[in-house]
Protein backbone atom coordinates (compact mmCIF):
# COMPACT_ATOMS: atom_id res chain seq x y z
CA UNK A 1 0.00 0.00 0.00
CA UNK A 2 2.79 2.36 0.96
CA UNK A 3 4.62 1.65 -2.29
CA UNK A 4 1.47 2.42 -4.27
CA UNK A 5 1.08 5.76 -2.53
CA UNK A 6 4.71 6.68 -3.21
CA UNK A 7 4.31 5.70 -6.86
CA UNK A 8 1.20 7.86 -7.18
CA UNK A 9 2.98 10.82 -5.61
CA UNK A 10 5.93 10.44 -7.99
CA UNK A 11 3.55 10.28 -10.95
CA UNK A 12 1.82 13.44 -9.76
CA UNK A 13 5.17 15.25 -9.56
CA UNK A 14 6.07 14.16 -13.10
CA UNK A 15 2.70 15.28 -14.47
CA UNK A 16 2.97 18.59 -12.67
CA UNK A 17 6.46 19.10 -14.06
CA UNK A 18 5.28 18.46 -17.61
CA UNK A 19 2.35 20.87 -17.28
CA UNK A 20 4.61 23.70 -16.08
CA UNK A 21 7.53 22.87 -18.39
CA UNK A 22 9.21 25.48 -20.55
CA UNK A 23 7.22 25.97 -23.80
CA UNK A 24 8.95 25.39 -27.13
CA UNK A 25 8.52 29.04 -28.15
CA UNK A 26 10.21 30.51 -25.05
CA UNK A 27 13.24 32.71 -25.78
CA UNK A 28 12.09 33.25 -29.34
CA UNK A 29 11.98 29.63 -30.46
CA UNK A 30 9.56 28.19 -33.02
CA UNK A 31 6.15 27.01 -31.85
CA UNK A 32 4.75 23.71 -33.09
CA UNK A 33 1.24 25.04 -32.51
CA UNK A 34 1.93 28.22 -34.52
CA UNK A 35 4.41 27.23 -37.27
CA UNK A 36 6.20 29.94 -39.23
CA UNK A 37 4.63 28.65 -42.45
CA UNK A 38 1.22 29.76 -41.21
CA UNK A 39 1.87 32.51 -38.66
CA UNK A 40 3.91 35.59 -37.97
CA UNK A 41 5.12 35.37 -34.38
CA UNK A 42 6.64 37.71 -31.84
CA UNK A 43 8.25 37.07 -28.46
CA UNK A 44 8.50 39.14 -25.30
CA UNK A 45 9.64 38.73 -21.72
CA UNK A 46 9.49 40.87 -18.59
CA UNK A 47 8.96 40.71 -14.86
CA UNK A 48 5.53 42.20 -15.60
CA UNK A 49 2.98 40.19 -17.60
CA UNK A 50 1.52 43.23 -19.35
CA UNK A 51 4.97 44.41 -20.41
CA UNK A 52 5.84 40.95 -21.73
CA UNK A 53 2.70 40.94 -23.90
CA UNK A 54 3.44 44.44 -25.17
CA UNK A 55 6.99 43.45 -26.10
CA UNK A 56 5.74 40.37 -27.92
CA UNK A 57 3.40 42.50 -30.03
CA UNK A 58 6.18 45.02 -30.68
CA UNK A 59 8.56 42.22 -31.71
CA UNK A 60 6.07 40.93 -34.28
CA UNK A 61 5.49 44.46 -35.60
CA UNK A 62 9.23 45.11 -35.83
CA UNK A 63 9.78 41.95 -37.87
CA UNK A 64 7.02 42.85 -40.31
CA UNK A 65 8.23 46.43 -40.72
CA UNK A 66 11.70 45.09 -41.51
CA UNK A 67 10.19 42.84 -44.20
CA UNK A 68 8.32 45.82 -45.63
CA UNK A 69 11.42 48.00 -45.57
CA UNK A 70 13.51 45.33 -47.26
CA UNK A 71 10.81 44.87 -49.88
CA UNK A 72 10.76 48.61 -50.61
CA UNK A 73 14.55 48.68 -51.06
CA UNK A 74 14.35 45.64 -53.34
CA UNK A 75 11.68 47.36 -55.44
CA UNK A 76 13.78 50.48 -56.03
CA UNK A 77 16.89 48.34 -56.61
CA UNK A 78 15.02 46.38 -59.27
CA UNK A 79 14.05 49.62 -61.02
CA UNK A 80 17.66 50.76 -61.07
CA UNK A 81 18.80 47.36 -62.32
CA UNK A 82 16.33 47.62 -65.19
CA UNK A 83 17.66 51.11 -65.98
CA UNK A 84 14.25 52.61 -65.28
CA UNK A 85 14.54 56.39 -65.00
CA UNK A 86 11.61 56.36 -62.58
CA UNK A 87 13.96 55.15 -59.85
CA UNK A 88 15.61 58.58 -59.82
CA UNK A 89 12.26 60.31 -59.33
CA UNK A 90 11.05 58.27 -56.36
CA UNK A 91 10.34 60.30 -53.23
CA UNK A 92 11.92 58.03 -50.61
CA UNK A 93 10.50 59.78 -47.52
CA UNK A 94 6.99 59.66 -49.00
CA UNK A 95 7.26 55.92 -49.71
CA UNK A 96 8.51 55.36 -46.15
CA UNK A 97 5.59 57.40 -44.87
CA UNK A 98 3.15 55.15 -46.70
CA UNK A 99 4.70 52.13 -45.03
CA UNK A 100 4.68 53.69 -41.59
CA UNK A 101 1.03 54.70 -41.89
CA UNK A 102 -0.31 51.55 -43.53
CA UNK A 103 1.73 48.72 -42.02
CA UNK A 104 -0.21 49.04 -38.77
CA UNK A 105 -3.39 48.35 -40.73
CA UNK A 106 -1.87 45.35 -42.46
CA UNK A 107 -0.83 43.65 -39.22
CA UNK A 108 -3.98 44.61 -37.37
CA UNK A 109 -5.30 41.70 -35.31
CA UNK A 110 -2.18 40.54 -33.45
CA UNK A 111 -3.14 38.26 -30.55
CA UNK A 112 -1.34 36.89 -27.52
CA UNK A 113 -1.53 33.13 -28.06
CA UNK A 114 0.27 31.95 -24.94
CA UNK A 115 2.07 33.11 -21.81
CA UNK A 116 4.35 31.36 -19.34
CA UNK A 117 5.98 32.25 -16.04
CA UNK A 118 9.46 30.92 -15.37
CA UNK A 119 9.48 29.15 -11.97
CA UNK A 120 13.06 30.13 -11.15
CA UNK A 121 13.22 33.74 -12.30
CA UNK A 122 9.51 34.66 -11.99
CA UNK A 123 9.84 36.29 -15.41
CA UNK A 124 6.85 36.26 -17.73
CA UNK A 125 7.09 35.11 -21.34
CA UNK A 126 4.53 35.96 -24.03
CA UNK A 127 3.92 34.74 -27.57
CA UNK A 128 2.16 37.03 -30.08
CA UNK A 129 0.76 35.57 -33.30
CA UNK A 130 -0.93 36.69 -36.48
CA UNK A 131 -2.14 34.31 -39.17
CA UNK A 132 -0.38 34.77 -42.51
CA UNK A 133 -3.71 34.27 -44.27
CA UNK A 134 -5.08 37.33 -42.49
CA UNK A 135 -1.98 39.36 -43.40
CA UNK A 136 -2.36 38.27 -47.04
CA UNK A 137 -5.95 39.50 -47.06
CA UNK A 138 -4.91 42.82 -45.57
CA UNK A 139 -2.11 43.14 -48.12
CA UNK A 140 -4.53 42.56 -50.98
CA UNK A 141 -6.83 45.26 -49.60
CA UNK A 142 -3.92 47.68 -49.29
CA UNK A 143 -2.72 46.94 -52.83
CA UNK A 144 -6.20 47.58 -54.18
CA UNK A 145 -6.37 50.85 -52.20
CA UNK A 146 -3.03 51.99 -53.63
CA UNK A 147 -4.21 51.16 -57.13
CA UNK A 148 -7.33 53.29 -56.63
CA UNK A 149 -5.22 56.14 -55.25
CA UNK A 150 -2.85 55.89 -58.21
CA UNK A 151 -5.77 56.18 -60.62
CA UNK A 152 -7.03 59.29 -58.85
CA UNK A 153 -3.65 61.03 -58.95
CA UNK A 154 -2.96 60.00 -62.54
CA UNK A 155 -6.18 61.79 -63.55
CA UNK A 156 -5.17 64.87 -61.56
CA UNK A 157 -1.75 64.92 -63.19
CA UNK A 158 -3.29 65.03 -66.64
CA UNK A 159 -5.51 68.06 -66.28
CA UNK A 160 -5.45 71.62 -65.00
CA UNK A 161 -3.37 74.74 -65.66
CA UNK A 162 -1.26 74.53 -62.48
CA UNK A 163 1.80 72.59 -63.64
CA UNK A 164 3.20 72.27 -60.11
CA UNK A 165 0.00 70.66 -58.86
CA UNK A 166 0.11 68.27 -61.78
CA UNK A 167 3.73 67.41 -60.99
CA UNK A 168 2.84 66.73 -57.36
CA UNK A 169 -0.03 64.45 -58.40
CA UNK A 170 2.19 62.53 -60.82
CA UNK A 171 4.85 62.15 -58.13
CA UNK A 172 2.35 60.76 -55.61
CA UNK A 173 1.03 58.31 -58.21
CA UNK A 174 4.56 57.03 -58.84
CA UNK A 175 5.36 56.65 -55.14
CA UNK A 176 2.07 54.87 -54.50
CA UNK A 177 3.02 52.25 -57.07
CA UNK A 178 6.48 51.82 -55.57
CA UNK A 179 4.80 51.10 -52.23
CA UNK A 180 2.36 48.82 -54.01
CA UNK A 181 5.21 46.87 -55.55
CA UNK A 182 6.87 46.38 -52.18
CA UNK A 183 3.66 45.15 -50.54
CA UNK A 184 3.14 42.87 -53.51
CA UNK A 185 6.56 41.31 -52.94
CA UNK A 186 5.48 40.32 -49.42
CA UNK A 187 2.17 38.96 -50.70
CA UNK A 188 3.90 36.95 -53.44
CA UNK A 189 6.22 35.31 -50.91
CA UNK A 190 3.16 34.07 -49.04
CA UNK A 191 2.17 32.08 -52.14
CA UNK A 192 -1.16 33.87 -52.54
CA UNK A 193 -2.82 34.62 -55.86
CA UNK A 194 -1.29 37.57 -57.66
CA UNK A 195 -3.08 40.84 -58.37
CA UNK A 196 -2.65 42.08 -61.94
CA UNK A 197 -0.77 45.35 -62.40
CA UNK A 198 -2.92 48.24 -63.55
CA UNK A 199 -0.07 50.72 -63.80
CA UNK A 200 3.49 50.45 -65.10
CA UNK A 201 6.06 52.22 -62.94
CA UNK A 202 8.21 53.03 -65.98
CA UNK A 203 5.24 54.74 -67.64
CA UNK A 204 4.39 56.72 -64.51
CA UNK A 205 8.01 57.81 -64.24
CA UNK A 206 8.08 58.91 -67.87
CA UNK A 207 4.87 60.92 -67.39
CA UNK A 208 6.36 62.66 -64.36
CA UNK A 209 9.59 63.34 -66.23
CA UNK A 210 7.68 65.01 -69.09
CA UNK A 211 5.88 67.29 -66.65
CA UNK A 212 9.10 68.20 -64.87
CA UNK A 213 10.73 69.19 -68.14
CA UNK A 214 7.97 71.72 -68.76
CA UNK A 215 9.22 73.77 -65.82
CA UNK A 216 12.38 75.86 -65.96
CA UNK A 217 13.85 77.17 -62.73
CA UNK A 218 16.53 79.85 -62.37
CA UNK A 219 17.65 79.82 -58.71
CA UNK A 220 19.39 82.85 -57.25
CA UNK A 221 21.46 83.01 -54.08
CA UNK A 222 22.22 86.16 -52.09
CA UNK A 223 25.23 86.52 -49.79
CA UNK A 224 26.68 83.05 -50.39
CA UNK A 225 29.82 83.07 -48.27
CA UNK A 226 30.79 79.56 -49.34
CA UNK A 227 30.57 80.23 -53.06
CA UNK A 228 29.10 76.78 -53.66
CA UNK A 229 25.48 77.11 -52.52
CA UNK A 230 24.13 78.06 -55.95
CA UNK A 231 25.83 75.07 -57.56
CA UNK A 232 24.41 72.78 -54.88
CA UNK A 233 20.88 74.11 -55.36
CA UNK A 234 21.14 73.80 -59.13
CA UNK A 235 22.37 70.21 -58.78
CA UNK A 236 19.56 69.26 -56.41
CA UNK A 237 16.91 70.71 -58.71
CA UNK A 238 18.45 68.96 -61.69
CA UNK A 239 18.51 65.62 -59.88
CA UNK A 240 14.82 66.12 -59.04
CA UNK A 241 14.13 66.30 -62.78
CA UNK A 242 13.68 70.06 -63.25
CA UNK A 243 15.31 72.00 -66.06
CA UNK A 244 17.61 74.54 -64.48
CA UNK A 245 18.70 77.80 -66.06
CA UNK A 246 22.25 78.61 -65.02
CA UNK A 247 21.98 82.27 -66.07
GROMACS .gro file of C-alpha atoms in nm:
model
  247
    1UNK     CA    1   0.000   0.000   0.000
    2UNK     CA    2   0.279   0.236   0.096
    3UNK     CA    3   0.462   0.165  -0.229
    4UNK     CA    4   0.147   0.242  -0.427
    5UNK     CA    5   0.108   0.576  -0.253
    6UNK     CA    6   0.471   0.668  -0.321
    7UNK     CA    7   0.431   0.570  -0.686
    8UNK     CA    8   0.120   0.786  -0.718
    9UNK     CA    9   0.298   1.082  -0.561
   10UNK     CA   10   0.593   1.044  -0.799
   11UNK     CA   11   0.355   1.028  -1.095
   12UNK     CA   12   0.182   1.344  -0.976
   13UNK     CA   13   0.517   1.525  -0.956
   14UNK     CA   14   0.607   1.416  -1.310
   15UNK     CA   15   0.270   1.528  -1.447
   16UNK     CA   16   0.297   1.859  -1.267
   17UNK     CA   17   0.646   1.910  -1.406
   18UNK     CA   18   0.528   1.846  -1.761
   19UNK     CA   19   0.235   2.087  -1.728
   20UNK     CA   20   0.461   2.370  -1.608
   21UNK     CA   21   0.753   2.287  -1.839
   22UNK     CA   22   0.921   2.548  -2.055
   23UNK     CA   23   0.722   2.597  -2.380
   24UNK     CA   24   0.895   2.539  -2.713
   25UNK     CA   25   0.852   2.904  -2.815
   26UNK     CA   26   1.021   3.051  -2.505
   27UNK     CA   27   1.324   3.271  -2.578
   28UNK     CA   28   1.209   3.325  -2.934
   29UNK     CA   29   1.198   2.963  -3.046
   30UNK     CA   30   0.956   2.819  -3.302
   31UNK     CA   31   0.615   2.701  -3.185
   32UNK     CA   32   0.475   2.371  -3.309
   33UNK     CA   33   0.124   2.504  -3.251
   34UNK     CA   34   0.193   2.822  -3.452
   35UNK     CA   35   0.441   2.723  -3.727
   36UNK     CA   36   0.620   2.994  -3.923
   37UNK     CA   37   0.463   2.865  -4.245
   38UNK     CA   38   0.122   2.976  -4.121
   39UNK     CA   39   0.187   3.251  -3.866
   40UNK     CA   40   0.391   3.559  -3.797
   41UNK     CA   41   0.512   3.537  -3.438
   42UNK     CA   42   0.664   3.771  -3.184
   43UNK     CA   43   0.825   3.707  -2.846
   44UNK     CA   44   0.850   3.914  -2.530
   45UNK     CA   45   0.964   3.873  -2.172
   46UNK     CA   46   0.949   4.087  -1.859
   47UNK     CA   47   0.896   4.071  -1.486
   48UNK     CA   48   0.553   4.220  -1.560
   49UNK     CA   49   0.298   4.019  -1.760
   50UNK     CA   50   0.152   4.323  -1.935
   51UNK     CA   51   0.497   4.441  -2.041
   52UNK     CA   52   0.584   4.095  -2.173
   53UNK     CA   53   0.270   4.094  -2.390
   54UNK     CA   54   0.344   4.444  -2.517
   55UNK     CA   55   0.699   4.345  -2.610
   56UNK     CA   56   0.574   4.037  -2.792
   57UNK     CA   57   0.340   4.250  -3.003
   58UNK     CA   58   0.618   4.502  -3.068
   59UNK     CA   59   0.856   4.222  -3.171
   60UNK     CA   60   0.607   4.093  -3.428
   61UNK     CA   61   0.549   4.446  -3.560
   62UNK     CA   62   0.923   4.511  -3.583
   63UNK     CA   63   0.978   4.195  -3.787
   64UNK     CA   64   0.702   4.285  -4.031
   65UNK     CA   65   0.823   4.643  -4.072
   66UNK     CA   66   1.170   4.509  -4.151
   67UNK     CA   67   1.019   4.284  -4.420
   68UNK     CA   68   0.832   4.582  -4.563
   69UNK     CA   69   1.142   4.800  -4.557
   70UNK     CA   70   1.351   4.533  -4.726
   71UNK     CA   71   1.081   4.487  -4.988
   72UNK     CA   72   1.076   4.861  -5.061
   73UNK     CA   73   1.455   4.868  -5.106
   74UNK     CA   74   1.435   4.564  -5.334
   75UNK     CA   75   1.168   4.736  -5.544
   76UNK     CA   76   1.378   5.048  -5.603
   77UNK     CA   77   1.689   4.834  -5.661
   78UNK     CA   78   1.502   4.638  -5.927
   79UNK     CA   79   1.405   4.962  -6.102
   80UNK     CA   80   1.766   5.076  -6.107
   81UNK     CA   81   1.880   4.736  -6.232
   82UNK     CA   82   1.633   4.762  -6.519
   83UNK     CA   83   1.766   5.111  -6.598
   84UNK     CA   84   1.425   5.261  -6.528
   85UNK     CA   85   1.454   5.639  -6.500
   86UNK     CA   86   1.161   5.636  -6.258
   87UNK     CA   87   1.396   5.515  -5.985
   88UNK     CA   88   1.561   5.858  -5.982
   89UNK     CA   89   1.226   6.031  -5.933
   90UNK     CA   90   1.105   5.827  -5.636
   91UNK     CA   91   1.034   6.030  -5.323
   92UNK     CA   92   1.192   5.803  -5.061
   93UNK     CA   93   1.050   5.978  -4.752
   94UNK     CA   94   0.699   5.966  -4.900
   95UNK     CA   95   0.726   5.592  -4.971
   96UNK     CA   96   0.851   5.536  -4.615
   97UNK     CA   97   0.559   5.740  -4.487
   98UNK     CA   98   0.315   5.515  -4.670
   99UNK     CA   99   0.470   5.213  -4.503
  100UNK     CA  100   0.468   5.369  -4.159
  101UNK     CA  101   0.103   5.470  -4.189
  102UNK     CA  102  -0.031   5.155  -4.353
  103UNK     CA  103   0.173   4.872  -4.202
  104UNK     CA  104  -0.021   4.904  -3.877
  105UNK     CA  105  -0.339   4.835  -4.073
  106UNK     CA  106  -0.187   4.535  -4.246
  107UNK     CA  107  -0.083   4.365  -3.922
  108UNK     CA  108  -0.398   4.461  -3.737
  109UNK     CA  109  -0.530   4.170  -3.531
  110UNK     CA  110  -0.218   4.054  -3.345
  111UNK     CA  111  -0.314   3.826  -3.055
  112UNK     CA  112  -0.134   3.689  -2.752
  113UNK     CA  113  -0.153   3.313  -2.806
  114UNK     CA  114   0.027   3.195  -2.494
  115UNK     CA  115   0.207   3.311  -2.181
  116UNK     CA  116   0.435   3.136  -1.934
  117UNK     CA  117   0.598   3.225  -1.604
  118UNK     CA  118   0.946   3.092  -1.537
  119UNK     CA  119   0.948   2.915  -1.197
  120UNK     CA  120   1.306   3.013  -1.115
  121UNK     CA  121   1.322   3.374  -1.230
  122UNK     CA  122   0.951   3.466  -1.199
  123UNK     CA  123   0.984   3.629  -1.541
  124UNK     CA  124   0.685   3.626  -1.773
  125UNK     CA  125   0.709   3.511  -2.134
  126UNK     CA  126   0.453   3.596  -2.403
  127UNK     CA  127   0.392   3.474  -2.757
  128UNK     CA  128   0.216   3.703  -3.008
  129UNK     CA  129   0.076   3.557  -3.330
  130UNK     CA  130  -0.093   3.669  -3.648
  131UNK     CA  131  -0.214   3.431  -3.917
  132UNK     CA  132  -0.038   3.477  -4.251
  133UNK     CA  133  -0.371   3.427  -4.427
  134UNK     CA  134  -0.508   3.733  -4.249
  135UNK     CA  135  -0.198   3.936  -4.340
  136UNK     CA  136  -0.236   3.827  -4.704
  137UNK     CA  137  -0.595   3.950  -4.706
  138UNK     CA  138  -0.491   4.282  -4.557
  139UNK     CA  139  -0.211   4.314  -4.812
  140UNK     CA  140  -0.453   4.256  -5.098
  141UNK     CA  141  -0.683   4.526  -4.960
  142UNK     CA  142  -0.392   4.768  -4.929
  143UNK     CA  143  -0.272   4.694  -5.283
  144UNK     CA  144  -0.620   4.758  -5.418
  145UNK     CA  145  -0.637   5.085  -5.220
  146UNK     CA  146  -0.303   5.199  -5.363
  147UNK     CA  147  -0.421   5.116  -5.713
  148UNK     CA  148  -0.733   5.329  -5.663
  149UNK     CA  149  -0.522   5.614  -5.525
  150UNK     CA  150  -0.285   5.589  -5.821
  151UNK     CA  151  -0.577   5.618  -6.062
  152UNK     CA  152  -0.703   5.929  -5.885
  153UNK     CA  153  -0.365   6.103  -5.895
  154UNK     CA  154  -0.296   6.000  -6.254
  155UNK     CA  155  -0.618   6.179  -6.355
  156UNK     CA  156  -0.517   6.487  -6.156
  157UNK     CA  157  -0.175   6.492  -6.319
  158UNK     CA  158  -0.329   6.503  -6.664
  159UNK     CA  159  -0.551   6.806  -6.628
  160UNK     CA  160  -0.545   7.162  -6.500
  161UNK     CA  161  -0.337   7.474  -6.566
  162UNK     CA  162  -0.126   7.453  -6.248
  163UNK     CA  163   0.180   7.259  -6.364
  164UNK     CA  164   0.320   7.227  -6.011
  165UNK     CA  165   0.000   7.066  -5.886
  166UNK     CA  166   0.011   6.827  -6.178
  167UNK     CA  167   0.373   6.741  -6.099
  168UNK     CA  168   0.284   6.673  -5.736
  169UNK     CA  169  -0.003   6.445  -5.840
  170UNK     CA  170   0.219   6.253  -6.082
  171UNK     CA  171   0.485   6.215  -5.813
  172UNK     CA  172   0.235   6.076  -5.561
  173UNK     CA  173   0.103   5.831  -5.821
  174UNK     CA  174   0.456   5.703  -5.884
  175UNK     CA  175   0.536   5.665  -5.514
  176UNK     CA  176   0.207   5.487  -5.450
  177UNK     CA  177   0.302   5.225  -5.707
  178UNK     CA  178   0.648   5.182  -5.557
  179UNK     CA  179   0.480   5.110  -5.223
  180UNK     CA  180   0.236   4.882  -5.401
  181UNK     CA  181   0.521   4.687  -5.555
  182UNK     CA  182   0.687   4.638  -5.218
  183UNK     CA  183   0.366   4.515  -5.054
  184UNK     CA  184   0.314   4.287  -5.351
  185UNK     CA  185   0.656   4.131  -5.294
  186UNK     CA  186   0.548   4.032  -4.942
  187UNK     CA  187   0.217   3.896  -5.070
  188UNK     CA  188   0.390   3.695  -5.344
  189UNK     CA  189   0.622   3.531  -5.091
  190UNK     CA  190   0.316   3.407  -4.904
  191UNK     CA  191   0.217   3.208  -5.214
  192UNK     CA  192  -0.116   3.387  -5.254
  193UNK     CA  193  -0.282   3.462  -5.586
  194UNK     CA  194  -0.129   3.757  -5.766
  195UNK     CA  195  -0.308   4.084  -5.837
  196UNK     CA  196  -0.265   4.208  -6.194
  197UNK     CA  197  -0.077   4.535  -6.240
  198UNK     CA  198  -0.292   4.824  -6.355
  199UNK     CA  199  -0.007   5.072  -6.380
  200UNK     CA  200   0.349   5.045  -6.510
  201UNK     CA  201   0.606   5.222  -6.294
  202UNK     CA  202   0.821   5.303  -6.598
  203UNK     CA  203   0.524   5.474  -6.764
  204UNK     CA  204   0.439   5.672  -6.451
  205UNK     CA  205   0.801   5.781  -6.424
  206UNK     CA  206   0.808   5.891  -6.787
  207UNK     CA  207   0.487   6.092  -6.739
  208UNK     CA  208   0.636   6.266  -6.436
  209UNK     CA  209   0.959   6.334  -6.623
  210UNK     CA  210   0.768   6.501  -6.909
  211UNK     CA  211   0.588   6.729  -6.665
  212UNK     CA  212   0.910   6.820  -6.487
  213UNK     CA  213   1.073   6.919  -6.814
  214UNK     CA  214   0.797   7.172  -6.876
  215UNK     CA  215   0.922   7.377  -6.582
  216UNK     CA  216   1.238   7.586  -6.596
  217UNK     CA  217   1.385   7.717  -6.273
  218UNK     CA  218   1.653   7.985  -6.237
  219UNK     CA  219   1.765   7.982  -5.871
  220UNK     CA  220   1.939   8.285  -5.725
  221UNK     CA  221   2.146   8.301  -5.408
  222UNK     CA  222   2.222   8.616  -5.209
  223UNK     CA  223   2.523   8.652  -4.979
  224UNK     CA  224   2.668   8.305  -5.039
  225UNK     CA  225   2.982   8.307  -4.827
  226UNK     CA  226   3.079   7.956  -4.934
  227UNK     CA  227   3.057   8.023  -5.306
  228UNK     CA  228   2.910   7.678  -5.366
  229UNK     CA  229   2.548   7.711  -5.252
  230UNK     CA  230   2.413   7.806  -5.595
  231UNK     CA  231   2.583   7.507  -5.756
  232UNK     CA  232   2.441   7.278  -5.488
  233UNK     CA  233   2.088   7.411  -5.536
  234UNK     CA  234   2.114   7.380  -5.913
  235UNK     CA  235   2.237   7.021  -5.878
  236UNK     CA  236   1.956   6.926  -5.641
  237UNK     CA  237   1.691   7.071  -5.871
  238UNK     CA  238   1.845   6.896  -6.169
  239UNK     CA  239   1.851   6.562  -5.988
  240UNK     CA  240   1.482   6.612  -5.904
  241UNK     CA  241   1.413   6.630  -6.278
  242UNK     CA  242   1.368   7.006  -6.325
  243UNK     CA  243   1.531   7.200  -6.606
  244UNK     CA  244   1.761   7.454  -6.448
  245UNK     CA  245   1.870   7.780  -6.606
  246UNK     CA  246   2.225   7.861  -6.502
  247UNK     CA  247   2.198   8.227  -6.607
   0.00000   0.00000   0.00000
